[in-house]
Amino acid sequence: MAEKSKGQKLQESLSYKKKNYYEVASEAERKEIFDFAKGYMAYLDAAKTEREACAVSVAEAKKKGFTEFKFGDKLKAGDKKYFINRDKSVVVFRVGTKNIEEDGLRIIASHIDAPRVDIKQVPLYEDSGMCYLKTHYYGGIKKYQWTAIPLALHGAVVLKNGKKIEISVGEAAGDPVFYIDDLLPHLGADQMAKGAGKIIEGEQLNVVVGGLPYADEDVSDKIKLNVLSILNEKYGMCEEDFLSAELSAVPAYGARDVGFDRALIGAYGHDDRVCAYPALRAVLDNDSAHTVLAMLVDKEEIGSEGTTGIQCKVYEDLMEEISVALGANFRKVRFASKCLSSDVTAAYDPNFAGVYEKLNSALLSCGTCMSKFTGARGKSGSNDASAEFVGEVRKMFDEDGVVWQTAELGKVDAGGGGTVAKFVAGLNIDTVDLGVPVISMHAPWELVSKADVYSNYKAFLAFMK
Ligand code: MN
Ligand code: MN
């Protein structure tokens, strides 16, 4: 090879260029990328709702010797704990040896809820040979994408007697699935002339759950009665129990390798389990001197509200409990703490190039992506992280050889989005967004790169080191 020219050398030392992680990974690291994806895909299949993600995360933590923490419990260096909030969110943490008044907490905050189609409180009806459940969608979805695909039903029902039962139908081999119908193209001329937001409307997202009439000439709504009799037999439910139920229709598909080379993963709910799982693993696999937390929270998709969303005081209370248990001043702890708000971003999609600005877009397989700010229009609604904090995190990543990139979600004024970052930052904790680029975000089946999933995990380890 000819020696590099002066200009070439100068260009190399002065210019910034994103790197494709697959291109720069050693053979051993490539194997790690693919191995890590297997664990992630198993987690995805076992955790399609926040309740399931919470339960599966706790089970993983228990395997590593973590035990439950309750408010008022004592803590000491080396303790490995998880805190469950109403079975829908969980904080997994490990107490380090450093003084948390000076060193703070190292927090990764991601969410385990995902867009879906929720069942209404009075949902069941029969019409024209079919029995349906009425729904109300949760989070930002393109409604037409949820028709004509196999759906599973997940959730919890609190029966009249107060007993809670968990339901999951449509995942196991041989299980039936459910279905939202769409119009045949032969009769679709008027429908197809509408805007995409109107071709399927909210009240058309009705889930088919039966078609077999109950064998009795003397009753009406025979198919509905037959479905009710099955629910009663299997779960002890009657129709009124839907009033106190939380059931969701989610895609019945499992996570699959995508591409001849298996570089990518297709799955429901990458947003944001693709950050939650590496965050969980990073804390479970951790032995650093810092006190580290993975906060896996609920309700991000509807604004982080309620008792399980990150705006709830319970998370602040927990941090205060940890501080008090370690004899530290909570205000000092918060001031010294650092947080990665770990949520997905939009990957640059060449099929829709017009909504992106390529220099500042997340490119697939170029590593986990930092967003200094999110929001819409003039950065509205965003936690705009400081240059100082970004510089600090950048140094951590670079020192550990993390392949990472930065991006904005789309070009200026094309749209926007928010994360939990601003709420954590509001507690007086330095926070910046970091997460995996996703293609087809919020679709029933989203796409990510295995390289980016592993890069995310490596970034979390570097941040906690
Ligand atoms: Mn998200
Ligand atoms: Mn989302």
Short mmCIF file of C-alpha atoms and ligand atoms in Angstrom, two decimals:
data_model
loop_
_atom_site.label_atom_id
_atom_site.label_comp_id
_atom_site.label_asym_id
_atom_site.label_seq_id
_atom_site.Cartn_x
_atom_site.Cartn_y
_atom_site.Cartn_z
CA MET A 1 0.00 0.00 0.00
CA ALA A 2 1.26 3.44 -0.91
CA GLU A 3 2.12 5.73 2.00
CA LYS A 4 -0.65 8.13 2.98
CA SER A 5 -0.31 11.68 1.74
CA LYS A 6 -0.06 14.63 4.13
CA GLY A 7 -3.61 15.62 3.27
CA GLN A 8 -4.93 12.11 3.83
CA LYS A 9 -3.28 11.98 7.26
CA LEU A 10 -4.65 15.39 8.16
CA GLN A 11 -8.12 14.37 7.01
CA GLU A 12 -7.98 11.23 9.16
CA SER A 13 -6.91 13.11 12.25
CA LEU A 14 -9.34 16.03 11.90
CA SER A 15 -12.53 14.60 10.38
CA TYR A 16 -15.45 12.85 12.05
CA LYS A 17 -17.12 9.89 10.38
CA LYS A 18 -19.58 7.34 11.75
CA LYS A 19 -18.37 3.75 11.81
CA ASN A 20 -20.41 0.68 10.99
CA TYR A 21 -19.95 -1.51 14.09
CA TYR A 22 -20.06 -4.74 12.07
CA GLU A 23 -17.24 -3.38 9.92
CA VAL A 24 -14.91 -2.55 12.82
CA ALA A 25 -15.81 -5.41 15.22
CA SER A 26 -13.28 -8.20 15.65
CA GLU A 27 -14.39 -11.75 14.94
CA ALA A 28 -14.71 -12.39 18.68
CA GLU A 29 -16.80 -9.25 19.14
CA ARG A 30 -19.04 -10.19 16.25
CA LYS A 31 -19.75 -13.45 18.05
CA GLU A 32 -20.58 -11.49 21.21
CA ILE A 33 -22.98 -9.32 19.19
CA PHE A 34 -24.84 -12.38 17.89
CA ASP A 35 -24.83 -14.17 21.26
CA PHE A 36 -26.22 -11.12 23.08
CA ALA A 37 -29.04 -10.92 20.51
CA LYS A 38 -30.19 -14.43 21.44
CA GLY A 39 -30.76 -13.44 25.07
CA TYR A 40 -32.50 -10.28 23.95
CA MET A 41 -34.84 -12.12 21.59
CA ALA A 42 -35.83 -14.59 24.32
CA TYR A 43 -36.61 -11.60 26.58
CA LEU A 44 -38.77 -10.02 23.85
CA ASP A 45 -40.83 -13.17 23.41
CA ALA A 46 -41.38 -13.54 27.15
CA ALA A 47 -42.17 -9.87 27.78
CA LYS A 48 -44.83 -8.41 25.49
CA THR A 49 -46.45 -6.18 28.12
CA GLU A 50 -45.01 -4.09 30.93
CA ARG A 51 -46.37 -6.62 33.45
CA GLU A 52 -44.55 -9.46 31.73
CA ALA A 53 -41.37 -7.40 31.27
CA CYS A 54 -41.45 -6.60 34.99
CA ALA A 55 -41.92 -10.27 35.94
CA VAL A 56 -39.26 -11.54 33.53
CA SER A 57 -36.76 -8.88 34.67
CA VAL A 58 -37.31 -9.82 38.31
CA ALA A 59 -36.82 -13.49 37.44
CA GLU A 60 -33.52 -12.65 35.68
CA ALA A 61 -32.42 -10.58 38.69
CA LYS A 62 -33.25 -13.40 41.12
CA LYS A 63 -31.08 -15.78 39.08
CA LYS A 64 -28.16 -13.43 39.77
CA GLY A 65 -28.85 -13.34 43.51
CA PHE A 66 -30.81 -10.06 43.65
CA THR A 67 -33.46 -9.80 46.37
CA GLU A 68 -36.49 -7.56 46.86
CA PHE A 69 -36.07 -4.10 48.42
CA LYS A 70 -38.90 -2.46 50.32
CA PHE A 71 -39.01 1.11 51.65
CA GLY A 72 -37.37 1.23 55.07
CA ASP A 73 -34.97 -1.67 54.37
CA LYS A 74 -31.29 -1.30 55.27
CA LEU A 75 -28.59 -1.27 52.59
CA LYS A 76 -24.84 -1.78 52.43
CA ALA A 77 -22.14 -1.89 49.77
CA GLY A 78 -22.45 -4.93 47.55
CA ASP A 79 -26.23 -5.33 48.04
CA LYS A 80 -28.07 -6.45 44.92
CA LYS A 81 -31.72 -5.44 44.96
CA TYR A 82 -34.88 -4.94 42.90
CA PHE A 83 -37.84 -2.72 43.72
CA ILE A 84 -41.21 -3.64 42.18
CA ASN A 85 -43.77 -0.90 41.58
CA ARG A 86 -47.31 -2.31 41.25
CA ASP A 87 -46.14 -5.23 39.09
CA LYS A 88 -45.73 -2.85 36.12
CA SER A 89 -42.33 -1.32 36.62
CA VAL A 90 -39.16 -2.39 38.36
CA VAL A 91 -35.90 -0.78 39.44
CA VAL A 92 -32.96 -3.17 39.63
CA PHE A 93 -29.96 -1.80 41.52
CA ARG A 94 -26.61 -2.65 43.00
CA VAL A 95 -24.98 -0.72 45.83
CA GLY A 96 -21.35 0.21 45.14
CA THR A 97 -18.48 1.05 47.46
CA LYS A 98 -18.17 4.74 46.52
CA ASN A 99 -19.70 7.46 48.70
CA ILE A 100 -22.93 8.34 46.89
CA GLU A 101 -22.94 11.93 48.22
CA GLU A 102 -19.84 12.56 46.12
CA ASP A 103 -20.28 9.99 43.38
CA GLY A 104 -24.06 9.99 43.04
CA LEU A 105 -26.09 7.24 41.40
CA ARG A 106 -25.50 5.96 37.87
CA ILE A 107 -28.99 5.57 36.45
CA ILE A 108 -30.26 4.08 33.22
CA ALA A 109 -33.94 4.84 32.68
CA SER A 110 -35.89 3.01 29.98
CA HIS A 111 -39.49 1.98 29.50
CA ILE A 112 -41.18 -1.40 29.19
CA ASP A 113 -44.61 -0.38 27.86
CA ALA A 114 -45.18 -0.41 24.10
CA PRO A 115 -47.90 0.79 21.71
CA ARG A 116 -50.74 -1.71 21.44
CA VAL A 117 -54.51 -2.10 21.25
CA ASP A 118 -56.20 -2.22 24.66
CA ILE A 119 -59.55 -3.91 25.30
CA LYS A 120 -62.38 -1.62 26.49
CA GLN A 121 -64.18 -2.11 29.81
CA VAL A 122 -67.47 -3.24 28.19
CA PRO A 123 -65.98 -4.90 25.13
CA LEU A 124 -67.88 -8.03 24.15
CA TYR A 125 -70.53 -8.11 21.39
CA GLU A 126 -71.74 -10.34 18.59
CA ASP A 127 -72.46 -9.29 15.02
CA SER A 128 -73.01 -11.18 11.77
CA GLY A 129 -71.55 -14.54 12.73
CA MET A 130 -68.60 -13.18 14.70
CA CYS A 131 -67.91 -12.22 18.30
CA TYR A 132 -65.74 -9.13 18.87
CA LEU A 133 -63.96 -7.16 21.59
CA LYS A 134 -64.13 -3.34 21.39
CA THR A 135 -60.74 -1.64 21.84
CA HIS A 136 -59.05 1.67 22.59
CA TYR A 137 -55.51 1.93 21.25
CA TYR A 138 -52.57 2.79 23.55
CA GLY A 139 -49.70 4.99 22.36
CA GLY A 140 -48.97 6.37 18.91
CA ILE A 141 -49.96 3.83 16.28
CA LYS A 142 -50.81 3.84 12.59
CA LYS A 143 -54.16 2.07 13.04
CA TYR A 144 -54.21 0.45 9.60
CA GLN A 145 -51.04 -1.50 10.49
CA TRP A 146 -52.89 -3.47 13.17
CA THR A 147 -55.42 -5.10 10.85
CA ALA A 148 -55.14 -8.51 9.20
CA ILE A 149 -52.31 -9.78 11.41
CA PRO A 150 -52.38 -12.48 14.12
CA LEU A 151 -52.86 -10.97 17.57
CA ALA A 152 -52.35 -12.35 21.07
CA LEU A 153 -54.24 -11.26 24.18
CA HIS A 154 -52.24 -10.45 27.30
CA GLY A 155 -53.11 -8.93 30.63
CA ALA A 156 -54.69 -9.21 34.02
CA VAL A 157 -58.27 -9.49 35.24
CA VAL A 158 -59.40 -8.76 38.78
CA LEU A 159 -62.46 -10.94 39.39
CA LYS A 160 -65.50 -9.93 41.42
CA ASN A 161 -64.06 -11.83 44.42
CA GLY A 162 -60.86 -9.75 44.24
CA LYS A 163 -58.68 -12.52 42.85
CA LYS A 164 -56.27 -11.44 40.10
CA ILE A 165 -55.70 -13.74 37.15
CA GLU A 166 -53.08 -13.35 34.44
CA ILE A 167 -54.02 -14.07 30.84
CA SER A 168 -51.81 -14.83 27.85
CA VAL A 169 -53.40 -16.43 24.79
CA GLY A 170 -51.83 -16.62 21.35
CA GLU A 171 -48.15 -17.16 22.14
CA ALA A 172 -47.80 -20.89 22.83
CA ALA A 173 -47.65 -23.33 19.93
CA GLY A 174 -51.19 -24.48 19.17
CA ASP A 175 -52.82 -21.46 20.88
CA PRO A 176 -55.57 -19.69 18.96
CA VAL A 177 -54.89 -16.06 17.94
CA PHE A 178 -57.16 -13.05 17.37
CA TYR A 179 -57.77 -10.72 14.46
CA ILE A 180 -58.79 -7.22 13.42
CA ASP A 181 -60.40 -7.20 9.98
CA ASP A 182 -59.78 -4.91 7.03
CA LEU A 183 -61.76 -4.34 3.84
CA LEU A 184 -61.06 -6.34 0.69
CA PRO A 185 -59.51 -4.22 -2.11
CA HIS A 186 -62.39 -5.14 -4.43
CA LEU A 187 -64.68 -2.93 -2.30
CA GLY A 188 -61.97 -0.59 -1.06
CA ALA A 189 -62.14 2.25 -3.60
CA ASP A 190 -63.72 4.77 -1.19
CA GLN A 191 -61.54 3.61 1.72
CA MET A 192 -58.32 3.92 -0.27
CA ALA A 193 -59.19 7.46 -1.31
CA LYS A 194 -59.07 8.57 2.35
CA GLY A 195 -55.94 9.73 4.17
CA ALA A 196 -54.02 6.91 5.87
CA GLY A 197 -55.10 8.21 9.29
CA LYS A 198 -58.72 7.58 8.32
CA ILE A 199 -58.67 4.33 6.36
CA ILE A 200 -59.09 2.44 9.64
CA GLU A 201 -60.72 4.45 12.43
CA GLY A 202 -60.45 3.84 16.17
CA GLU A 203 -63.89 2.29 16.47
CA GLN A 204 -63.10 -0.14 13.65
CA LEU A 205 -60.26 -1.72 15.63
CA ASN A 206 -62.53 -4.51 16.87
CA VAL A 207 -60.90 -7.84 17.66
CA VAL A 208 -62.52 -11.07 16.43
CA VAL A 209 -62.58 -13.58 19.30
CA GLY A 210 -65.15 -16.18 18.25
CA GLY A 211 -67.54 -17.68 15.72
CA LEU A 212 -69.14 -20.74 17.31
CA PRO A 213 -72.78 -20.48 18.50
CA TYR A 214 -73.82 -21.92 21.85
CA ALA A 215 -76.06 -24.92 21.26
CA ASP A 216 -79.40 -23.72 22.63
CA GLU A 217 -82.32 -22.59 20.47
CA ASP A 218 -83.76 -20.49 23.29
CA VAL A 219 -80.95 -17.92 23.67
CA SER A 220 -79.92 -14.92 21.57
CA ASP A 221 -76.28 -13.84 21.00
CA LYS A 222 -75.25 -17.48 20.93
CA ILE A 223 -71.64 -16.85 19.82
CA LYS A 224 -71.08 -14.29 22.57
CA LEU A 225 -72.56 -16.71 25.11
CA ASN A 226 -70.25 -19.45 23.91
CA VAL A 227 -67.20 -17.17 24.27
CA LEU A 228 -68.38 -16.20 27.77
CA SER A 229 -68.78 -19.85 28.72
CA ILE A 230 -65.19 -20.55 27.58
CA LEU A 231 -63.88 -17.56 29.57
CA ASN A 232 -65.85 -18.75 32.59
CA GLU A 233 -64.54 -22.28 32.30
CA LYS A 234 -60.89 -21.23 31.79
CA TYR A 235 -60.60 -18.19 34.04
CA GLY A 236 -63.71 -18.11 36.22
CA MET A 237 -64.70 -14.86 34.45
CA CYS A 238 -68.14 -13.44 33.75
CA GLU A 239 -68.84 -10.47 31.43
CA GLU A 240 -68.82 -7.98 34.31
CA ASP A 241 -65.19 -8.89 35.11
CA PHE A 242 -64.02 -6.98 32.01
CA LEU A 243 -64.83 -3.86 34.05
CA SER A 244 -61.76 -4.51 36.18
CA ALA A 245 -59.55 -5.99 33.48
CA GLU A 246 -56.47 -4.72 31.71
CA LEU A 247 -56.21 -6.74 28.52
CA SER A 248 -54.15 -5.83 25.47
CA ALA A 249 -54.02 -7.15 21.94
CA VAL A 250 -50.41 -7.37 20.78
CA PRO A 251 -48.88 -8.96 17.69
CA ALA A 252 -48.67 -12.74 18.08
CA TYR A 253 -45.39 -12.83 16.16
CA GLY A 254 -42.17 -13.74 17.93
CA ALA A 255 -38.78 -12.07 17.46
CA ARG A 256 -36.94 -13.32 14.33
CA ASP A 257 -33.60 -12.85 12.65
CA VAL A 258 -33.99 -10.69 9.55
CA GLY A 259 -31.81 -10.94 6.44
CA PHE A 260 -29.78 -13.73 4.81
CA ASP A 261 -26.90 -12.71 7.06
CA ARG A 262 -29.09 -12.45 10.21
CA ALA A 263 -27.69 -8.99 10.99
CA LEU A 264 -31.08 -7.56 12.05
CA ILE A 265 -33.91 -8.45 14.43
CA GLY A 266 -37.61 -8.03 13.65
CA ALA A 267 -39.92 -7.97 16.67
CA TYR A 268 -42.84 -6.34 18.42
CA GLY A 269 -41.87 -3.85 21.12
CA HIS A 270 -38.20 -3.07 20.42
CA ASP A 271 -39.29 0.37 21.66
CA ASP A 272 -38.13 0.27 24.37
CA ARG A 273 -37.20 -3.24 25.44
CA VAL A 274 -34.14 -2.88 23.21
CA CYS A 275 -32.89 -0.46 25.88
CA ALA A 276 -34.58 -2.07 28.91
CA TYR A 277 -32.95 -5.46 28.36
CA PRO A 278 -29.36 -4.18 27.95
CA ALA A 279 -29.94 -1.86 30.96
CA LEU A 280 -31.08 -4.80 33.05
CA ARG A 281 -28.15 -6.93 31.88
CA ALA A 282 -25.67 -4.12 32.54
CA VAL A 283 -26.76 -3.92 36.19
CA LEU A 284 -26.95 -7.70 36.62
CA ASP A 285 -23.49 -8.19 35.10
CA ASN A 286 -22.01 -5.25 37.00
CA ASP A 287 -19.30 -5.17 39.63
CA SER A 288 -18.33 -1.49 39.53
CA ALA A 289 -17.69 0.71 42.55
CA HIS A 290 -20.62 2.99 41.63
CA THR A 291 -24.16 2.51 42.84
CA VAL A 292 -25.99 1.58 39.64
CA LEU A 293 -29.70 1.48 38.81
CA ALA A 294 -31.74 0.23 35.86
CA MET A 295 -35.15 1.88 36.04
CA LEU A 296 -37.61 0.00 33.84
CA VAL A 297 -40.73 2.13 33.86
CA ASP A 298 -44.25 2.09 32.45
CA LYS A 299 -46.53 4.57 30.64
CA GLU A 300 -43.84 6.35 28.60
CA GLU A 301 -45.92 5.91 25.47
CA ILE A 302 -48.76 7.97 26.96
CA GLY A 303 -46.67 10.69 28.59
CA SER A 304 -45.06 8.96 31.60
CA GLU A 305 -48.19 9.53 33.69
CA GLY A 306 -49.82 7.69 36.57
CA THR A 307 -48.37 5.68 39.43
CA THR A 308 -46.11 3.60 37.19
CA GLY A 309 -44.87 6.32 34.79
CA ILE A 310 -41.62 8.10 35.59
CA GLN A 311 -43.37 11.29 36.69
CA CYS A 312 -44.66 9.41 39.75
CA LYS A 313 -42.92 10.33 43.01
CA VAL A 314 -42.25 6.66 43.74
CA TYR A 315 -38.97 6.73 41.81
CA GLU A 316 -37.76 9.84 43.61
CA ASP A 317 -38.86 8.21 46.88
CA LEU A 318 -36.83 5.13 46.03
CA MET A 319 -33.69 7.19 45.35
CA GLU A 320 -34.27 8.97 48.65
CA GLU A 321 -34.74 5.64 50.44
CA ILE A 322 -31.45 4.42 48.98
CA SER A 323 -29.73 7.63 50.09
CA VAL A 324 -31.15 7.48 53.61
CA ALA A 325 -30.33 3.77 53.95
CA LEU A 326 -26.72 4.59 53.05
CA GLY A 327 -26.63 7.57 55.43
CA ALA A 328 -26.34 10.12 52.62
CA ASN A 329 -27.93 13.55 52.04
CA PHE A 330 -30.44 13.01 49.21
CA ARG A 331 -30.01 16.49 47.74
CA LYS A 332 -26.26 15.96 47.44
CA VAL A 333 -26.85 12.49 45.96
CA ARG A 334 -29.18 13.85 43.27
CA PHE A 335 -26.80 16.66 42.37
CA ALA A 336 -23.97 14.16 41.90
CA SER A 337 -26.04 11.57 39.99
CA LYS A 338 -25.93 10.92 36.27
CA CYS A 339 -28.58 9.38 34.04
CA LEU A 340 -28.81 7.90 30.60
CA SER A 341 -32.41 8.23 29.50
CA SER A 342 -32.37 5.18 27.36
CA ASP A 343 -34.96 5.15 24.64
CA VAL A 344 -34.97 4.35 20.96
CA THR A 345 -34.56 6.84 18.14
CA ALA A 346 -35.54 6.75 14.49
CA ALA A 347 -33.01 5.05 12.23
CA TYR A 348 -32.42 6.72 8.88
CA ASP A 349 -34.72 5.01 6.37
CA PRO A 350 -33.66 5.42 2.73
CA ASN A 351 -37.21 4.63 1.62
CA PHE A 352 -38.39 7.78 3.39
CA ALA A 353 -35.30 9.94 2.99
CA GLY A 354 -37.33 13.14 2.80
CA VAL A 355 -38.05 13.32 6.55
CA TYR A 356 -34.41 12.91 7.57
CA GLU A 357 -31.30 15.05 7.45
CA LYS A 358 -28.62 12.47 6.81
CA LEU A 359 -25.65 14.05 8.63
CA ASN A 360 -27.64 14.10 11.87
CA SER A 361 -29.55 10.84 11.47
CA ALA A 362 -28.92 7.54 13.21
CA LEU A 363 -27.55 5.05 10.72
CA LEU A 364 -28.36 1.39 11.25
CA SER A 365 -25.47 -0.65 12.72
CA CYS A 366 -23.41 2.45 13.53
CA GLY A 367 -23.96 1.86 17.23
CA THR A 368 -26.22 3.13 19.96
CA CYS A 369 -27.29 6.70 19.41
CA MET A 370 -26.99 9.73 21.67
CA SER A 371 -29.55 12.50 21.26
CA LYS A 372 -28.38 15.66 22.98
CA PHE A 373 -31.96 16.89 22.72
CA THR A 374 -35.31 15.54 21.54
CA GLY A 375 -38.59 17.51 21.36
CA ALA A 376 -40.33 19.25 18.48
CA ARG A 377 -39.99 22.55 16.59
CA GLY A 378 -37.44 24.69 18.48
CA LYS A 379 -36.40 21.78 20.77
CA SER A 380 -39.69 22.29 22.63
CA GLY A 381 -40.36 19.77 25.40
CA SER A 382 -36.78 18.56 25.40
CA ASN A 383 -34.05 17.97 27.94
CA ASP A 384 -31.19 19.61 26.08
CA ALA A 385 -28.15 18.03 27.74
CA SER A 386 -25.16 20.31 28.42
CA ALA A 387 -21.94 20.16 26.42
CA GLU A 388 -20.18 19.38 29.71
CA PHE A 389 -22.29 16.31 30.42
CA VAL A 390 -22.20 15.11 26.81
CA GLY A 391 -18.42 15.53 26.93
CA GLU A 392 -18.21 13.48 30.11
CA VAL A 393 -20.29 10.62 28.68
CA ARG A 394 -18.44 10.80 25.35
CA LYS A 395 -15.16 10.30 27.21
CA MET A 396 -16.54 7.25 29.05
CA PHE A 397 -17.62 5.66 25.76
CA ASP A 398 -14.41 6.47 23.91
CA GLU A 399 -12.22 5.13 26.73
CA ASP A 400 -14.07 1.82 26.54
CA GLY A 401 -14.06 1.58 22.75
CA VAL A 402 -17.85 1.85 22.43
CA VAL A 403 -18.99 2.33 18.83
CA TRP A 404 -21.69 4.99 19.08
CA GLN A 405 -23.21 7.90 17.15
CA THR A 406 -25.37 10.96 17.64
CA ALA A 407 -28.57 11.96 15.88
CA GLU A 408 -31.79 13.90 15.93
CA LEU A 409 -35.17 12.29 15.35
CA GLY A 410 -35.82 13.44 11.78
CA LYS A 411 -35.05 16.74 10.10
CA VAL A 412 -35.92 20.08 11.70
CA ASP A 413 -39.69 20.66 11.83
CA ALA A 414 -40.48 17.23 10.33
CA GLY A 415 -42.03 16.08 13.61
CA GLY A 416 -40.42 15.10 16.88
CA GLY A 417 -40.74 13.07 20.03
CA GLY A 418 -40.01 13.01 23.73
CA THR A 419 -38.60 10.64 26.32
CA VAL A 420 -38.35 10.36 30.10
CA ALA A 421 -35.14 12.47 30.02
CA LYS A 422 -36.73 15.80 30.99
CA PHE A 423 -38.46 14.29 34.03
CA VAL A 424 -35.25 12.78 35.42
CA ALA A 425 -33.34 15.97 34.65
CA GLY A 426 -36.04 17.86 36.56
CA LEU A 427 -34.89 16.07 39.72
CA ASN A 428 -31.53 17.83 39.37
CA ILE A 429 -29.81 14.86 37.74
CA ASP A 430 -27.63 15.33 34.64
CA THR A 431 -29.32 13.34 31.89
CA VAL A 432 -28.82 12.61 28.21
CA ASP A 433 -30.75 10.39 25.79
CA LEU A 434 -29.09 7.27 24.45
CA GLY A 435 -30.71 4.38 22.63
CA VAL A 436 -30.95 2.04 19.69
CA PRO A 437 -31.98 3.27 16.22
CA VAL A 438 -35.21 1.61 15.05
CA ILE A 439 -36.72 1.20 11.59
CA SER A 440 -40.55 1.29 11.47
CA MET A 441 -40.84 2.47 15.08
CA HIS A 442 -44.28 1.85 16.66
CA ALA A 443 -45.27 -0.59 13.90
CA PRO A 444 -46.50 -4.02 15.05
CA TRP A 445 -43.15 -5.38 13.97
CA GLU A 446 -40.08 -3.12 14.26
CA LEU A 447 -36.54 -3.59 12.99
CA VAL A 448 -33.17 -3.07 14.74
CA SER A 449 -29.56 -4.11 14.17
CA LYS A 450 -27.98 -6.67 16.49
CA ALA A 451 -24.80 -4.55 16.42
CA ASP A 452 -26.69 -1.57 17.87
CA VAL A 453 -28.28 -3.68 20.62
CA TYR A 454 -24.85 -4.87 21.74
CA SER A 455 -23.34 -1.40 21.40
CA ASN A 456 -26.09 -0.16 23.71
CA TYR A 457 -25.12 -2.77 26.32
CA LYS A 458 -21.42 -1.85 26.00
CA ALA A 459 -22.28 1.83 26.40
CA PHE A 460 -24.21 1.09 29.60
CA LEU A 461 -21.29 -0.90 31.00
CA ALA A 462 -18.91 1.96 30.19
CA PHE A 463 -21.27 4.46 31.85
CA MET A 464 -21.44 2.33 35.00
CA LYS A 465 -17.72 1.51 35.14
MN MN B 1 -39.66 4.74 23.57
MN MN B 2 -42.33 4.96 21.64
#
